[in-house]
Structures are given as C-alpha cells and as structure tokens.
C-alpha cells in the first residue's frame, strides 16, 4: 500500500509542477498547482506513516519527479532534454536505487538483531 501511496505523491507532484508551467500563461491552472502539491504532501505523509524510511521515500519521490517532469516538459512544452541531462537523470535514479538497497539491508540487519535478542518472559535473561 505504501508504494501505491508513493506513486500518488509522485503523480500529484509532477502534475502540480507541470500545471505551474501552464499557469504562467493561463492563471486558472493555479488551482491544480495548489491541489497537486497539497495532495502530494498528504500522500507522502501517509507513506511515512506506513514506516517507509524518509530517505528512501523522499529520494524516490524526488528522483521520479525530476525524471517525469523533465520528460513530460520536453514533450508538452518543448523544453530541452539533452543527452547530458539524461545522463544526470540516470545518475540520480541510480543513486536512489543504491539508497533503497542500503535501506533494505539495514532493515534486514535490524530484524535479525531483534530476533536474536527476543527472550521469552520468565527466562533467566529477563529477570
């Protein structure tokens, strides 16, 4: 469920950012800007409430937002998207993936440590 909520945060943030660009010429888009950013933070808070590490959630949210916004802005508004920008986006995504893998390893280590120290009530170690 937290991954679906994270997708909601990303989609609403990208929608708000692209709407901000559209609002420059058509102020009516500001309604979607405010709603999109508001929804994005509500979704992100729900993700964090479900125990996703903040570094992972924010990293994926940010990297996905940058990637989707750059690609969609090139398509919708004709913004430049050079190979060098693409390489930068790839590096950001790679960095976020490394953070996610590191987070999973830390969670596994913490779970093992808790399992090793789990002593039944009434045993010698709990007295």
PDB file of C-alpha atoms in Angstrom:
ATOM      1  CA  UNK A   1       0.000   0.000   0.000  1.00  0.00           C
ATOM      2  CA  UNK A   2       2.818   2.425   0.800  1.00  0.00           C
ATOM      3  CA  UNK A   3       4.219   2.031  -2.724  1.00  0.00           C
ATOM      4  CA  UNK A   4       0.854   2.912  -4.230  1.00  0.00           C
ATOM      5  CA  UNK A   5       0.688   5.969  -1.974  1.00  0.00           C
ATOM      6  CA  UNK A   6       4.192   6.938  -3.081  1.00  0.00           C
ATOM      7  CA  UNK A   7       3.082   6.731  -6.720  1.00  0.00           C
ATOM      8  CA  UNK A   8       0.186   9.020  -5.799  1.00  0.00           C
ATOM      9  CA  UNK A   9       2.640  11.503  -4.270  1.00  0.00           C
ATOM     10  CA  UNK A  10       4.814  11.435  -7.380  1.00  0.00           C
ATOM     11  CA  UNK A  11       1.943  11.793  -9.857  1.00  0.00           C
ATOM     12  CA  UNK A  12       0.338  14.652  -7.937  1.00  0.00           C
ATOM     13  CA  UNK A  13       3.669  16.490  -7.549  1.00  0.00           C
ATOM     14  CA  UNK A  14       4.530  16.159 -11.246  1.00  0.00           C
ATOM     15  CA  UNK A  15       1.017  17.265 -12.199  1.00  0.00           C
ATOM     16  CA  UNK A  16       1.351  20.323  -9.951  1.00  0.00           C
ATOM     17  CA  UNK A  17       4.767  21.225 -11.355  1.00  0.00           C
ATOM     18  CA  UNK A  18       3.638  20.920 -14.971  1.00  0.00           C
ATOM     19  CA  UNK A  19       0.498  22.898 -14.116  1.00  0.00           C
ATOM     20  CA  UNK A  20       2.704  25.622 -12.662  1.00  0.00           C
ATOM     21  CA  UNK A  21       4.334  25.956 -16.053  1.00  0.00           C
ATOM     22  CA  UNK A  22       0.911  26.118 -17.748  1.00  0.00           C
ATOM     23  CA  UNK A  23      -0.297  28.694 -15.184  1.00  0.00           C
ATOM     24  CA  UNK A  24       2.261  31.223 -16.419  1.00  0.00           C
ATOM     25  CA  UNK A  25       0.009  31.939 -19.411  1.00  0.00           C
ATOM     26  CA  UNK A  26      -3.311  30.688 -18.008  1.00  0.00           C
ATOM     27  CA  UNK A  27      -3.786  31.553 -14.291  1.00  0.00           C
ATOM     28  CA  UNK A  28      -6.684  29.114 -13.902  1.00  0.00           C
ATOM     29  CA  UNK A  29      -4.094  26.332 -13.688  1.00  0.00           C
ATOM     30  CA  UNK A  30      -3.034  27.603 -10.252  1.00  0.00           C
ATOM     31  CA  UNK A  31      -5.957  25.692  -8.754  1.00  0.00           C
ATOM     32  CA  UNK A  32      -4.371  22.435  -9.922  1.00  0.00           C
ATOM     33  CA  UNK A  33      -0.955  23.622  -8.730  1.00  0.00           C
ATOM     34  CA  UNK A  34      -2.179  24.102  -5.154  1.00  0.00           C
ATOM     35  CA  UNK A  35      -4.291  20.935  -5.168  1.00  0.00           C
ATOM     36  CA  UNK A  36      -1.465  18.861  -6.648  1.00  0.00           C
ATOM     37  CA  UNK A  37       1.193  19.987  -4.191  1.00  0.00           C
ATOM     38  CA  UNK A  38      -1.235  19.593  -1.290  1.00  0.00           C
ATOM     39  CA  UNK A  39      -2.171  16.071  -2.383  1.00  0.00           C
ATOM     40  CA  UNK A  40       1.476  15.189  -2.879  1.00  0.00           C
ATOM     41  CA  UNK A  41       2.364  16.066   0.706  1.00  0.00           C
ATOM     42  CA  UNK A  42      -0.677  14.237   2.057  1.00  0.00           C
ATOM     43  CA  UNK A  43       0.349  11.117   0.111  1.00  0.00           C
ATOM     44  CA  UNK A  44       3.979  11.453   1.213  1.00  0.00           C
ATOM     45  CA  UNK A  45       2.943  11.798   4.861  1.00  0.00           C
ATOM     46  CA  UNK A  46       0.821   8.642   4.505  1.00  0.00           C
ATOM     47  CA  UNK A  47       3.845   6.805   3.086  1.00  0.00           C
ATOM     48  CA  UNK A  48       5.977   7.855   6.053  1.00  0.00           C
ATOM     49  CA  UNK A  49       3.219   6.861   8.473  1.00  0.00           C
ATOM     50  CA  UNK A  50       3.473   3.355   6.996  1.00  0.00           C
ATOM     51  CA  UNK A  51       7.116   3.174   8.075  1.00  0.00           C
ATOM     52  CA  UNK A  52       8.944   3.754   4.781  1.00  0.00           C
ATOM     53  CA  UNK A  53      12.284   5.368   5.685  1.00  0.00           C
ATOM     54  CA  UNK A  54      12.196   9.092   4.927  1.00  0.00           C
ATOM     55  CA  UNK A  55      15.441   8.956   2.915  1.00  0.00           C
ATOM     56  CA  UNK A  56      14.032   6.261   0.666  1.00  0.00           C
ATOM     57  CA  UNK A  57      10.602   7.864   0.267  1.00  0.00           C
ATOM     58  CA  UNK A  58      11.971  11.328  -0.415  1.00  0.00           C
ATOM     59  CA  UNK A  59      14.703  10.018  -2.705  1.00  0.00           C
ATOM     60  CA  UNK A  60      12.297   8.035  -4.860  1.00  0.00           C
ATOM     61  CA  UNK A  61       9.766  10.879  -4.818  1.00  0.00           C
ATOM     62  CA  UNK A  62      12.374  13.441  -5.828  1.00  0.00           C
ATOM     63  CA  UNK A  63      14.155  11.367  -8.465  1.00  0.00           C
ATOM     64  CA  UNK A  64      10.929  10.167 -10.034  1.00  0.00           C
ATOM     65  CA  UNK A  65       9.550  13.691 -10.001  1.00  0.00           C
ATOM     66  CA  UNK A  66      12.632  15.132 -11.699  1.00  0.00           C
ATOM     67  CA  UNK A  67      12.631  12.381 -14.311  1.00  0.00           C
ATOM     68  CA  UNK A  68       8.930  12.539 -15.124  1.00  0.00           C
ATOM     69  CA  UNK A  69       8.864  16.342 -15.116  1.00  0.00           C
ATOM     70  CA  UNK A  70      11.849  16.633 -17.458  1.00  0.00           C
ATOM     71  CA  UNK A  71      10.465  14.090 -19.918  1.00  0.00           C
ATOM     72  CA  UNK A  72       6.910  15.426 -19.846  1.00  0.00           C
ATOM     73  CA  UNK A  73       8.034  19.070 -20.065  1.00  0.00           C
ATOM     74  CA  UNK A  74      10.059  18.208 -23.170  1.00  0.00           C
ATOM     75  CA  UNK A  75       7.019  16.526 -24.684  1.00  0.00           C
ATOM     76  CA  UNK A  76       4.359  19.035 -23.597  1.00  0.00           C
ATOM     77  CA  UNK A  77       6.247  22.332 -23.708  1.00  0.00           C
ATOM     78  CA  UNK A  78       9.202  21.632 -25.991  1.00  0.00           C
ATOM     79  CA  UNK A  79      11.759  22.037 -23.184  1.00  0.00           C
ATOM     80  CA  UNK A  80      15.274  20.877 -23.954  1.00  0.00           C
ATOM     81  CA  UNK A  81      16.222  17.350 -22.933  1.00  0.00           C
ATOM     82  CA  UNK A  82      19.835  16.705 -23.893  1.00  0.00           C
ATOM     83  CA  UNK A  83      21.841  13.525 -23.569  1.00  0.00           C
ATOM     84  CA  UNK A  84      23.795  15.166 -20.731  1.00  0.00           C
ATOM     85  CA  UNK A  85      20.552  15.873 -18.863  1.00  0.00           C
ATOM     86  CA  UNK A  86      19.531  12.266 -19.481  1.00  0.00           C
ATOM     87  CA  UNK A  87      22.842  11.074 -18.046  1.00  0.00           C
ATOM     88  CA  UNK A  88      22.270  13.237 -14.954  1.00  0.00           C
ATOM     89  CA  UNK A  89      18.795  11.817 -14.513  1.00  0.00           C
ATOM     90  CA  UNK A  90      20.202   8.294 -14.834  1.00  0.00           C
ATOM     91  CA  UNK A  91      22.774   9.057 -12.120  1.00  0.00           C
ATOM     92  CA  UNK A  92      20.064  10.391  -9.799  1.00  0.00           C
ATOM     93  CA  UNK A  93      17.945   7.273 -10.347  1.00  0.00           C
ATOM     94  CA  UNK A  94      20.987   5.048  -9.781  1.00  0.00           C
ATOM     95  CA  UNK A  95      21.756   6.861  -6.534  1.00  0.00           C
ATOM     96  CA  UNK A  96      18.206   6.433  -5.289  1.00  0.00           C
ATOM     97  CA  UNK A  97      18.306   2.723  -6.120  1.00  0.00           C
ATOM     98  CA  UNK A  98      21.510   2.366  -4.108  1.00  0.00           C
ATOM     99  CA  UNK A  99      19.868   4.139  -1.147  1.00  0.00           C
ATOM    100  CA  UNK A 100      16.864   1.784  -1.413  1.00  0.00           C
ATOM    101  CA  UNK A 101      19.075  -1.324  -1.456  1.00  0.00           C
ATOM    102  CA  UNK A 102      21.052   0.022   1.515  1.00  0.00           C
ATOM    103  CA  UNK A 103      17.821   0.676   3.375  1.00  0.00           C
ATOM    104  CA  UNK A 104      16.625  -2.881   2.778  1.00  0.00           C
ATOM    105  CA  UNK A 105      19.930  -4.277   4.050  1.00  0.00           C
ATOM    106  CA  UNK A 106      19.699  -2.117   7.188  1.00  0.00           C
ATOM    107  CA  UNK A 107      16.120  -3.275   7.805  1.00  0.00           C
ATOM    108  CA  UNK A 108      17.166  -6.929   7.431  1.00  0.00           C
ATOM    109  CA  UNK A 109      20.045  -6.419   9.891  1.00  0.00           C
ATOM    110  CA  UNK A 110      17.757  -4.722  12.405  1.00  0.00           C
ATOM    111  CA  UNK A 111      15.182  -7.538  12.108  1.00  0.00           C
ATOM    112  CA  UNK A 112      17.904 -10.164  12.680  1.00  0.00           C
ATOM    113  CA  UNK A 113      19.219  -8.266  15.709  1.00  0.00           C
ATOM    114  CA  UNK A 114      15.742  -8.029  17.208  1.00  0.00           C
ATOM    115  CA  UNK A 115      15.147 -11.738  16.583  1.00  0.00           C
ATOM    116  CA  UNK A 116      18.443 -12.594  18.301  1.00  0.00           C
ATOM    117  CA  UNK A 117      17.553 -10.591  21.421  1.00  0.00           C
ATOM    118  CA  UNK A 118      13.968 -11.809  21.669  1.00  0.00           C
ATOM    119  CA  UNK A 119      13.898 -13.629  25.004  1.00  0.00           C
ATOM    120  CA  UNK A 120      10.693 -15.170  26.398  1.00  0.00           C
ATOM    121  CA  UNK A 121       9.285 -13.575  29.549  1.00  0.00           C
ATOM    122  CA  UNK A 122      10.254 -15.536  32.663  1.00  0.00           C
ATOM    123  CA  UNK A 123      13.610 -16.721  31.332  1.00  0.00           C
ATOM    124  CA  UNK A 124      16.894 -16.026  33.132  1.00  0.00           C
ATOM    125  CA  UNK A 125      17.835 -13.095  30.863  1.00  0.00           C
ATOM    126  CA  UNK A 126      14.598 -11.215  31.519  1.00  0.00           C
ATOM    127  CA  UNK A 127      14.989 -11.192  35.352  1.00  0.00           C
TER     128      UNK A 127
END
